[in-house]
mmCIF file of C-alpha atoms in Angstrom:
data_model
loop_
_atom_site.group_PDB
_atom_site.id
_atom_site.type_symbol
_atom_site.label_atom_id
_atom_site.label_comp_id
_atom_site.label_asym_id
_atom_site.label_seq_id
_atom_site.Cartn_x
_atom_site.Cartn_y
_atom_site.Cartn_z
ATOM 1 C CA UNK A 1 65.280 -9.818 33.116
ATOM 2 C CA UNK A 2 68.834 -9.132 31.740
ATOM 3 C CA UNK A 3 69.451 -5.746 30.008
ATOM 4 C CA UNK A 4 72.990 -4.836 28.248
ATOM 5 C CA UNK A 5 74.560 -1.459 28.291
ATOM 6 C CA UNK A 6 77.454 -0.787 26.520
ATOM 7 C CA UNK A 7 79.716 1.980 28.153
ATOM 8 C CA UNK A 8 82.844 3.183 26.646
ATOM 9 C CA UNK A 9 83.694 -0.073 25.817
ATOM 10 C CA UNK A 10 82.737 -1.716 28.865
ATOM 11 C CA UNK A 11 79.588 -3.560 28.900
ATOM 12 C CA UNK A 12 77.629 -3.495 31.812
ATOM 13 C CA UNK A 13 74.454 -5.717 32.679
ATOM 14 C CA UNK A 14 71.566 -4.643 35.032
ATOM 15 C CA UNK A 15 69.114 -7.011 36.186
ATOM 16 C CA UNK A 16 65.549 -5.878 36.456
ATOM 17 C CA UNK A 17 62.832 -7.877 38.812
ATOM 18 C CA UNK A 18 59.609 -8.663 36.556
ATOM 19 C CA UNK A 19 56.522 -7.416 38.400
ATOM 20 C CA UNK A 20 53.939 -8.907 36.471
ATOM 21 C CA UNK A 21 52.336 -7.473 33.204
ATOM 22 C CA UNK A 22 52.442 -3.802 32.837
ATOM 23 C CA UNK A 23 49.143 -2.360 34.158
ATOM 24 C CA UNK A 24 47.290 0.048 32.171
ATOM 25 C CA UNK A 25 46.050 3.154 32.907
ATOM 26 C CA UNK A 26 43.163 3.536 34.235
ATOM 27 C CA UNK A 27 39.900 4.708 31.889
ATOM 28 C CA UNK A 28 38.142 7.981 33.767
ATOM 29 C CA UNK A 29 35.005 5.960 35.206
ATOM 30 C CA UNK A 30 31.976 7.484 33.514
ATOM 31 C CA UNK A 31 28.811 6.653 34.952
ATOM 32 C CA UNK A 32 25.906 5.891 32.121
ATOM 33 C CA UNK A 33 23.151 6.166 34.802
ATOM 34 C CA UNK A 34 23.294 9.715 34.533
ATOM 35 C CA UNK A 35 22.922 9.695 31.065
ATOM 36 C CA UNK A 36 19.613 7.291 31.471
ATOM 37 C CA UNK A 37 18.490 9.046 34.244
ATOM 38 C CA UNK A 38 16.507 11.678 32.205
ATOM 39 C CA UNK A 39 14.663 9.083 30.442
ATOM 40 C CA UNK A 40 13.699 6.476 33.065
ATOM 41 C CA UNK A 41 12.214 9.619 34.780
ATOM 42 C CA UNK A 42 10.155 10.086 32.079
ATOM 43 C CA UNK A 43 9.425 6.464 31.381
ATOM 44 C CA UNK A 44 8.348 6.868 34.718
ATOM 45 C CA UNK A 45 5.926 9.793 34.787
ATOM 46 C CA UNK A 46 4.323 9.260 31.535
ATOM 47 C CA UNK A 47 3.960 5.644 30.999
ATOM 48 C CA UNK A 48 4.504 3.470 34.326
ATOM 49 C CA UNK A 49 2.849 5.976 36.975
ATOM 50 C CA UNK A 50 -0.442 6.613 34.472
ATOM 51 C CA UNK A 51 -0.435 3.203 33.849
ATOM 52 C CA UNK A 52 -0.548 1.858 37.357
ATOM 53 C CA UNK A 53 -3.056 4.394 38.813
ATOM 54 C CA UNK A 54 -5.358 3.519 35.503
ATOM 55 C CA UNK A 55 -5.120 -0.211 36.703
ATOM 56 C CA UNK A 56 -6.109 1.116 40.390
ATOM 57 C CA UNK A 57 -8.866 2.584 39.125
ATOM 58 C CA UNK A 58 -10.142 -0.255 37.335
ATOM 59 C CA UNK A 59 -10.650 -2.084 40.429
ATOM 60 C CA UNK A 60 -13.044 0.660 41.749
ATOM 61 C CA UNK A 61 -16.831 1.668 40.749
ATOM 62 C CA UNK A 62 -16.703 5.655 40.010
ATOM 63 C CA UNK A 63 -18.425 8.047 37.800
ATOM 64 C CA UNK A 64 -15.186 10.561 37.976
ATOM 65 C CA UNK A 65 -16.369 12.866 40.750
ATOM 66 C CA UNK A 66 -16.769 11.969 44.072
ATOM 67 C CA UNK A 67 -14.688 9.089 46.202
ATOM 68 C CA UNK A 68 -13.665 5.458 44.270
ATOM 69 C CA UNK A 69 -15.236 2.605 45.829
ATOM 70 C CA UNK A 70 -13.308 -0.813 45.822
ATOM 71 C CA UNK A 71 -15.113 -3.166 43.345
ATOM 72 C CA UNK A 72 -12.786 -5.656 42.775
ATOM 73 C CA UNK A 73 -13.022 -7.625 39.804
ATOM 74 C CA UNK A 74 -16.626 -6.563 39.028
ATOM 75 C CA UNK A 75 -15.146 -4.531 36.107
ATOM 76 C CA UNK A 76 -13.544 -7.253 34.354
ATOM 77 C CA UNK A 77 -16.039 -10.174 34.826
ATOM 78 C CA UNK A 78 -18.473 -7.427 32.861
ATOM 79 C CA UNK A 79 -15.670 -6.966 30.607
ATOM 80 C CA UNK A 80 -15.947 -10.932 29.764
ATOM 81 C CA UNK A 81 -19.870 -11.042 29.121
ATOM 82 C CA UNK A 82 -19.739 -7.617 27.181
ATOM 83 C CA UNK A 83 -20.670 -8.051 23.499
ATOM 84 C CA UNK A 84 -19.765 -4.262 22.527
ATOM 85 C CA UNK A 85 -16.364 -4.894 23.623
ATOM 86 C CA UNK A 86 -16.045 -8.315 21.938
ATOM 87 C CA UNK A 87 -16.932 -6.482 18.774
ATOM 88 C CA UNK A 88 -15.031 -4.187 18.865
ATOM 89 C CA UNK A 89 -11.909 -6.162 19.787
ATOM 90 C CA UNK A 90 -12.856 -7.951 16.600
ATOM 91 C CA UNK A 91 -12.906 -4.690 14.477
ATOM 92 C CA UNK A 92 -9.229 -4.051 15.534
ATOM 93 C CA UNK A 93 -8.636 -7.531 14.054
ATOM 94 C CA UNK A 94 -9.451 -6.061 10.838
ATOM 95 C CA UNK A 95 -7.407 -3.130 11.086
ATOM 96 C CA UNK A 96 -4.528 -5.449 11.989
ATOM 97 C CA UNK A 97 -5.087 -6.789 8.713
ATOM 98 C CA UNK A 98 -5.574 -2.917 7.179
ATOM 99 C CA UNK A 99 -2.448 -1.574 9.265
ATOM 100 C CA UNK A 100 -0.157 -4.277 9.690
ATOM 101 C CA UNK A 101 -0.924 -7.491 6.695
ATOM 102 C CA UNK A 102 -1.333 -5.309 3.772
ATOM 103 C CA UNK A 103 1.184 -2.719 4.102
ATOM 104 C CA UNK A 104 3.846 -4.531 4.756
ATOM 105 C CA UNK A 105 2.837 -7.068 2.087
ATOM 106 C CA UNK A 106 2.319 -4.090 -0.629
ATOM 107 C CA UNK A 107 5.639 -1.970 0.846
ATOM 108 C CA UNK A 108 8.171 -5.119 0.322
ATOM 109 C CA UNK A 109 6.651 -5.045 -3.590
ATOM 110 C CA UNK A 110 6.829 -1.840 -4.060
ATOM 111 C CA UNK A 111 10.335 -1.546 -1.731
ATOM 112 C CA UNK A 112 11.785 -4.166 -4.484
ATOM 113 C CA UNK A 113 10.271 -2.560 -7.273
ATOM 114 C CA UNK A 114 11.653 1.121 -6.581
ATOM 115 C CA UNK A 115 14.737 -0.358 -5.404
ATOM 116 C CA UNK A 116 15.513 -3.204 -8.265
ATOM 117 C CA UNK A 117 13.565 -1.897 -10.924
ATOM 118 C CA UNK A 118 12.739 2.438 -10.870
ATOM 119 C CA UNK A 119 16.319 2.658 -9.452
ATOM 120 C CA UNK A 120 17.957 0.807 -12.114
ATOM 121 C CA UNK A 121 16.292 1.885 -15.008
ATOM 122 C CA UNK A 122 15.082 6.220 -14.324
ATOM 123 C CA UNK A 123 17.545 7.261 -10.986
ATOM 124 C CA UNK A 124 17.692 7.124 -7.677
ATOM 125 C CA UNK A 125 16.185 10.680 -8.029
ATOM 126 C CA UNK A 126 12.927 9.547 -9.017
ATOM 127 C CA UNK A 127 13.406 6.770 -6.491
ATOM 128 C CA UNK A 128 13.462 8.655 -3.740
ATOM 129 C CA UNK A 129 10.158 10.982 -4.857
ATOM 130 C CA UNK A 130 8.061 8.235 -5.376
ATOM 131 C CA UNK A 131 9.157 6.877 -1.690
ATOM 132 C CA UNK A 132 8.823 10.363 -0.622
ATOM 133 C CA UNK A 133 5.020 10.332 -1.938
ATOM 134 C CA UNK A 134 4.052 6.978 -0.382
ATOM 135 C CA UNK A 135 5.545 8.428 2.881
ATOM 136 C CA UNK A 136 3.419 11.532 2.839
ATOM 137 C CA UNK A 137 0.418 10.275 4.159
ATOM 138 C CA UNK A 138 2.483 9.265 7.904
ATOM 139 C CA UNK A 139 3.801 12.915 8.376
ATOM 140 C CA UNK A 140 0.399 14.516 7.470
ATOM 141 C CA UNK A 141 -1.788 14.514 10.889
ATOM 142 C CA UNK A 142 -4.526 12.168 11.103
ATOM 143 C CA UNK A 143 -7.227 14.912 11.780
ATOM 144 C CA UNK A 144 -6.231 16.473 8.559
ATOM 145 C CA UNK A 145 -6.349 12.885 6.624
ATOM 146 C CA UNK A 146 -8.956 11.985 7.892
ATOM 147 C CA UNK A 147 -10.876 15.135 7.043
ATOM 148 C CA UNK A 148 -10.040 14.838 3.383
ATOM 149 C CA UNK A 149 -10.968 11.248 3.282
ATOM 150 C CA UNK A 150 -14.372 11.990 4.497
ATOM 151 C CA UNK A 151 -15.045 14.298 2.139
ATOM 152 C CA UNK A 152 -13.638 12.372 -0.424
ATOM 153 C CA UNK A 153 -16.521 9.261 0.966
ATOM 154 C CA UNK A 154 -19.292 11.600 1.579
ATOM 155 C CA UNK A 155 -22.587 9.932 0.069
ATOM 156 C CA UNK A 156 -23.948 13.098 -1.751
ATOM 157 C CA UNK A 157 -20.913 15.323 -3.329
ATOM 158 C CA UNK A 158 -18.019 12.854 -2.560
ATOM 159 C CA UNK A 159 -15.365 12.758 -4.760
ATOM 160 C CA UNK A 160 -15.048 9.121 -5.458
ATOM 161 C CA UNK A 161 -19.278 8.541 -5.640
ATOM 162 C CA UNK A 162 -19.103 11.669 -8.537
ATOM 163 C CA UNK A 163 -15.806 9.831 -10.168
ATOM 164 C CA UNK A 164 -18.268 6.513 -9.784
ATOM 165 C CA UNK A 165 -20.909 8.366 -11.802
ATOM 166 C CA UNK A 166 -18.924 9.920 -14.312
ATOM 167 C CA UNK A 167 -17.347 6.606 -15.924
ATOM 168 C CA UNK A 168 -20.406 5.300 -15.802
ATOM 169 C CA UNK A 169 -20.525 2.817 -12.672
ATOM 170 C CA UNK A 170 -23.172 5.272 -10.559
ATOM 171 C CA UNK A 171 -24.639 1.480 -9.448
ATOM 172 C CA UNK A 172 -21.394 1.061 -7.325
ATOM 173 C CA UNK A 173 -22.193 4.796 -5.304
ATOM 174 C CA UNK A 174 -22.355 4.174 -1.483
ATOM 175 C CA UNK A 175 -22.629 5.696 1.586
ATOM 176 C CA UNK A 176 -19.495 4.883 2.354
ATOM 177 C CA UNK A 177 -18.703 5.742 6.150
ATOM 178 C CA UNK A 178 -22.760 5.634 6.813
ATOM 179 C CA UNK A 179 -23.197 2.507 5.769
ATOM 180 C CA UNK A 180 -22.841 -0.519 8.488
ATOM 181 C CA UNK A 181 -21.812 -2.848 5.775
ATOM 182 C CA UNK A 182 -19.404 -1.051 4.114
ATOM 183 C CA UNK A 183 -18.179 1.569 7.347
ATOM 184 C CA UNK A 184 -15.397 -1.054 8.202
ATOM 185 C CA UNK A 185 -14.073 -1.885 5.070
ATOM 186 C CA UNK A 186 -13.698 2.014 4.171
ATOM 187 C CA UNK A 187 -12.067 3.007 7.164
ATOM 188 C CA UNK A 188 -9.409 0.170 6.498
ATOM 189 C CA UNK A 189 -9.176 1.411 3.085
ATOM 190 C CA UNK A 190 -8.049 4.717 4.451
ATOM 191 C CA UNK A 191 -5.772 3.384 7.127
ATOM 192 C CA UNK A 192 -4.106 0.950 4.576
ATOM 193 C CA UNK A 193 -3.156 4.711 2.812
ATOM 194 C CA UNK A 194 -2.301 5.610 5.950
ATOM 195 C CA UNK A 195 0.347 3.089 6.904
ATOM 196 C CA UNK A 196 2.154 1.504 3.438
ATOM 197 C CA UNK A 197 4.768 4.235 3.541
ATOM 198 C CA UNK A 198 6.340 3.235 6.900
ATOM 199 C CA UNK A 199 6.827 -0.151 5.682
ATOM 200 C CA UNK A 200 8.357 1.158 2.569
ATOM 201 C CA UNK A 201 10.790 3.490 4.236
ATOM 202 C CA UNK A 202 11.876 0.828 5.909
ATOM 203 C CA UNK A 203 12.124 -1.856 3.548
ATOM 204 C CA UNK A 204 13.829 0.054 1.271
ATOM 205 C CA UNK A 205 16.594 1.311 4.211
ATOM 206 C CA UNK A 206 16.952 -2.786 4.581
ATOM 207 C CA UNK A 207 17.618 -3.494 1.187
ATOM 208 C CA UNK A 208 20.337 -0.786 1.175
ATOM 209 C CA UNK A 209 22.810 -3.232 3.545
ATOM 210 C CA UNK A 210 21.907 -6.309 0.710
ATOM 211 C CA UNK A 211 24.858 -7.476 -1.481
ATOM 212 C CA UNK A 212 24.611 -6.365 -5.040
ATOM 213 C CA UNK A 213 27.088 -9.036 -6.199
ATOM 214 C CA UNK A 214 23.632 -11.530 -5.152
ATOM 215 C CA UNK A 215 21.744 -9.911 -7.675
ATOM 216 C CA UNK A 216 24.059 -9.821 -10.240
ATOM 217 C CA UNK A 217 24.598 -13.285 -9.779
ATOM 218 C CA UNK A 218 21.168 -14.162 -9.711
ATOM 219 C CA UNK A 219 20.485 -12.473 -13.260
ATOM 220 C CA UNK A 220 23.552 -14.257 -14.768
ATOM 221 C CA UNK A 221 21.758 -17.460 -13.912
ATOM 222 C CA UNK A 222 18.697 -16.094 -15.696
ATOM 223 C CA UNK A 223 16.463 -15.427 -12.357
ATOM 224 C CA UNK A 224 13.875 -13.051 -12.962
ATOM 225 C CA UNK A 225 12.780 -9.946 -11.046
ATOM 226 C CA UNK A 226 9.982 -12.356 -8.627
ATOM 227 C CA UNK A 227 12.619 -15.251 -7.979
ATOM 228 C CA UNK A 228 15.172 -12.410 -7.367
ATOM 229 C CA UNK A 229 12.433 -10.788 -4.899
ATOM 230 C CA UNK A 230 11.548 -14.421 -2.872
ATOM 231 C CA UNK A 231 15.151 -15.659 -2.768
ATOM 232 C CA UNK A 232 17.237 -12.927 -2.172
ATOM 233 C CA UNK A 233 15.495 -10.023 -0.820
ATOM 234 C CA UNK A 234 13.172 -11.427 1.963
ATOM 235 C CA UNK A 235 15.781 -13.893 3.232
ATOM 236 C CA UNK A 236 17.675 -10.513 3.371
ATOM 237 C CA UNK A 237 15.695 -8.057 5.077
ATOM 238 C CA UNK A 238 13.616 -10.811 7.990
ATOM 239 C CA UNK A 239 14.975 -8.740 10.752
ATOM 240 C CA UNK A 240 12.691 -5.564 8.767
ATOM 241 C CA UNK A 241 10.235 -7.174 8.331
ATOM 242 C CA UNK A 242 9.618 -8.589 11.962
ATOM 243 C CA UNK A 243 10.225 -4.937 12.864
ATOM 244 C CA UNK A 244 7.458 -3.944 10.834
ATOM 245 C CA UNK A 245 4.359 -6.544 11.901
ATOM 246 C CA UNK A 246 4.982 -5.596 15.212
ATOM 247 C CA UNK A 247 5.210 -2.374 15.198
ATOM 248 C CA UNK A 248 2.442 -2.559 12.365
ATOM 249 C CA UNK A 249 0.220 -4.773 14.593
ATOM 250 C CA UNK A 250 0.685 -2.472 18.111
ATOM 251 C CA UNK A 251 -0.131 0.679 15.892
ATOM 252 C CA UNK A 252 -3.414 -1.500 14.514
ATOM 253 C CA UNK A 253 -4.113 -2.587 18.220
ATOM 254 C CA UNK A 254 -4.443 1.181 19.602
ATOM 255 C CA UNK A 255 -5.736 3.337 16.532
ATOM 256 C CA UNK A 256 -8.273 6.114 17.917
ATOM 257 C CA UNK A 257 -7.716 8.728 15.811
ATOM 258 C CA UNK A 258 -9.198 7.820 12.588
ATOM 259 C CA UNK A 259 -11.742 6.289 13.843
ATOM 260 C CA UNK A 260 -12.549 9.457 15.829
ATOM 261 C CA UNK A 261 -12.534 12.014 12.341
ATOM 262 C CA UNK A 262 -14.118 9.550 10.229
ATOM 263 C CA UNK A 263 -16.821 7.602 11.985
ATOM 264 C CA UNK A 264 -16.639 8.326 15.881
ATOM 265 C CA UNK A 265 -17.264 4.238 16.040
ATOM 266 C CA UNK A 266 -20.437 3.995 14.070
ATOM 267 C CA UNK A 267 -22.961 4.132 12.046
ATOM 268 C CA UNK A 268 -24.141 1.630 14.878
ATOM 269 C CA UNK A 269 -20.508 0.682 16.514
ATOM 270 C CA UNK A 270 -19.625 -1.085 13.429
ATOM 271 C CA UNK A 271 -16.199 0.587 13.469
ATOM 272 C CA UNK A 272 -15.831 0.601 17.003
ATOM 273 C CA UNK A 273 -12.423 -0.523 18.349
ATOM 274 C CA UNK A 274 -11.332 -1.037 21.919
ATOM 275 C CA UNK A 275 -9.657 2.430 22.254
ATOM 276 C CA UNK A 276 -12.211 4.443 21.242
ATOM 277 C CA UNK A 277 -14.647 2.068 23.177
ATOM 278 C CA UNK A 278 -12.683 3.409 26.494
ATOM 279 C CA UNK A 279 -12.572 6.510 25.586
ATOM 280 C CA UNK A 280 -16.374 6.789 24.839
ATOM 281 C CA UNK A 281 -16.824 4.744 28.333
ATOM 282 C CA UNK A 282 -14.683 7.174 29.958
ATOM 283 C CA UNK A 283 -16.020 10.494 29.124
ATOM 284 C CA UNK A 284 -19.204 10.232 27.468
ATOM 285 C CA UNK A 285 -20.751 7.382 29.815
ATOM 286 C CA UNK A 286 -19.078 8.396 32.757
ATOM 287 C CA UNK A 287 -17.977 4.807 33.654
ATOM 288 C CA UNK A 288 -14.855 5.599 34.815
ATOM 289 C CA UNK A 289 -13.616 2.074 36.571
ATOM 290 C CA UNK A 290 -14.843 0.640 33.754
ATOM 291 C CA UNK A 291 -12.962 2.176 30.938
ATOM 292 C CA UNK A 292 -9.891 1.908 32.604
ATOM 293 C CA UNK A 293 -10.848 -2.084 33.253
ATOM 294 C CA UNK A 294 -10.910 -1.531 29.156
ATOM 295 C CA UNK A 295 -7.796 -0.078 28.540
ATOM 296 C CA UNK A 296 -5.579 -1.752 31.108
ATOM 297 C CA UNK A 297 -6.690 -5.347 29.075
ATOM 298 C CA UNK A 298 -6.091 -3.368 25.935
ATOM 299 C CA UNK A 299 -2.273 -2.651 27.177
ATOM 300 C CA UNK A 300 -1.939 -5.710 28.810
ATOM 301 C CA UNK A 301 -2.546 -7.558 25.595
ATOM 302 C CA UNK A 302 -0.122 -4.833 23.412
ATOM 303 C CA UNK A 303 2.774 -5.853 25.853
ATOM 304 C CA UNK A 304 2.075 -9.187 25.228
ATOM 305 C CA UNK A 305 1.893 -9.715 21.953
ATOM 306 C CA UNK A 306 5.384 -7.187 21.984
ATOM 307 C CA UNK A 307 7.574 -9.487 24.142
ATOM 308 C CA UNK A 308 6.039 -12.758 21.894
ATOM 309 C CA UNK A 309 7.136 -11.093 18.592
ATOM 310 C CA UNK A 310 10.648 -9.510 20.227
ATOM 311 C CA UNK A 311 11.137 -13.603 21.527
ATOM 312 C CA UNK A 312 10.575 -14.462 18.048
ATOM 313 C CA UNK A 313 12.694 -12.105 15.991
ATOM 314 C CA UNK A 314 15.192 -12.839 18.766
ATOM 315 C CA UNK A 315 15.040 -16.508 17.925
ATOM 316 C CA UNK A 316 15.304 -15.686 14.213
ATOM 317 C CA UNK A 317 18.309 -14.009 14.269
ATOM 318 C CA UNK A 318 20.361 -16.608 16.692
ATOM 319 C CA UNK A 319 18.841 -19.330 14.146
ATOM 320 C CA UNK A 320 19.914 -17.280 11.164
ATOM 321 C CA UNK A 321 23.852 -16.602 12.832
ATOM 322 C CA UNK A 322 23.625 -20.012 13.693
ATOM 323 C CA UNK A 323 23.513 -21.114 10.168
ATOM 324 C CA UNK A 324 26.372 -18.665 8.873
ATOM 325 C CA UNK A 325 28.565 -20.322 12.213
#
């Protein structure tokens, strides 16, 4: 390369040798695996270490004292022919459906409606209250929930059996929790109050990132609110709502605590769900190999159904950018 310098009327040239692009300085290496270091370690010691000695111990025959002795598969080929555990993996079914089907059905309603319609027409203010009140129930603790809720079902002084009597519909008064036909049904009535605010929350954080300007246009070519709501906002918020059902659905999959306060699994193990079925076969039967057997199918099956649902929001979304392309 050439370069001209004039000099007091001279002009001088200098020829430079090209080396090759400039390099760049370079970037201080920082090393991220120190940053994840603290939390593998404790991926490590509270979730992969339990859960490998848990499986070990479901291959062994022991009562919790004394030494483990090898059983094999013994555990597991009970686990097939055992009805109690059948059932109860059929009761956690129906809180799939109380935990993970309703909610987020009634939360994208009621997302569109605060959003679309309480927004619009009284504030954001009053918006954001009524999300805050269908939120309340997932910050108060379970225990305490469920406490209320059983006194709210009891079958003598219960709040909703006296409300029953007093308009005049005393015929419909239950045992509610006591009751083998109706146990079930109340405790996913209580979990469905449990769960709709997370699904809300999020819904309405998802239909935050939509484009007005679809709306608008959408009204100027006479759509109502439900055409605007099945058109525009699920299209719009898929990637929320496959958040949701499966985190939804793994909540549903390993509930204990409710059914703990309310029902502790009965009135006959018609509430019983796998979880609490461990946890009773742990510590109250002593059949230590056993529960663990129980809960390392249990976890098995949560991973599972995690990576399908994570392969099929995954496929989704490339579908969905594929379509923009």
């Amino acid at each position: 390369m050439t370069v001209t310098v004039e000099r007091g009327g001279r002009v001088v040239r200098r020829h430079h040798r090209h080396h090759g692009p400039a390099t760049r300085p370079r970037r201080p290496h920082s090393s991220y695996a120190l940053f994840l270091l603290p939390g593998v370690l404790a991926f490590l010691a509270v979730i992969v270490v339990p859960f490998l000695m848990n499986t070990g111990v479901s291959f062994t025959d022991w009562q919790g004292v004394g030494s483990p002795k090898w059983s094999g598969l013994a555990n597991y080929r009970e686990l097939t022919h055992d009805s109690e555990f059948w059932a109860s993996f059929r009761h956690s079914l129906f809180m799939v459906v109380a935990m993970a089907a309703v909610p987020t059905v009634l939360g994208l309603v009621l997302a569109a409606a605060l959003f679309d319609f309480v927004g619009k027409h009284f504030g954001t203010k009053i918006a954001a209250v009524l999300r805050a009140c269908f939120y309340l129930p997932q910050v108060l603790p379970i225990a305490v929930a469920g406490i209320v809720w059983s006194w709210i079902l009891a079958p003598d002084n219960g709040s909703l059996n006296a409300l029953l009597k007093a308009v005049g519909l005393g015929s419909f008064q239950r045992d509610w929790l006591g009751d083998p036909g109706f146990a079930l049904y109340s405790v996913m009535g209580v979990m469905v109050w449990v769960q709709i605010g997370f699904p809300l929350v999020v819904f309405m954080a998802g239909l935050q990132r939509v484009d007005p300007q679809l709306y608008e246009a959408a009204e100027l070519d006479g759509a109502g609110w439900w055409r605007r709501f099945w058109h525009i906002t699920l299209p719009q918020i898929r990637p929320e709502i496959y958040v949701v059902l499966l985190w939804c659905t793994i909540a549903a999959l390993k509930v204990f605590g409710a059914v703990y306060v309310l029902t502790k699994g009965g009135p006959g193990g018609a509430t019983d769900v796998p979880s609490y079925f461990s946890f009773t076969t742990f510590f109250e039967k002593t059949q230590v190999g056993y529960g663990a057997a129980i809960s390392t199918v249990l976890t098995v099956i949560i991973l599972v159904l995690a990576l399908i649902g994570l392969k099929l929001q995954t496929r989704a979304e490339d579908a969905e950018e594929g379509l923009r392309a």
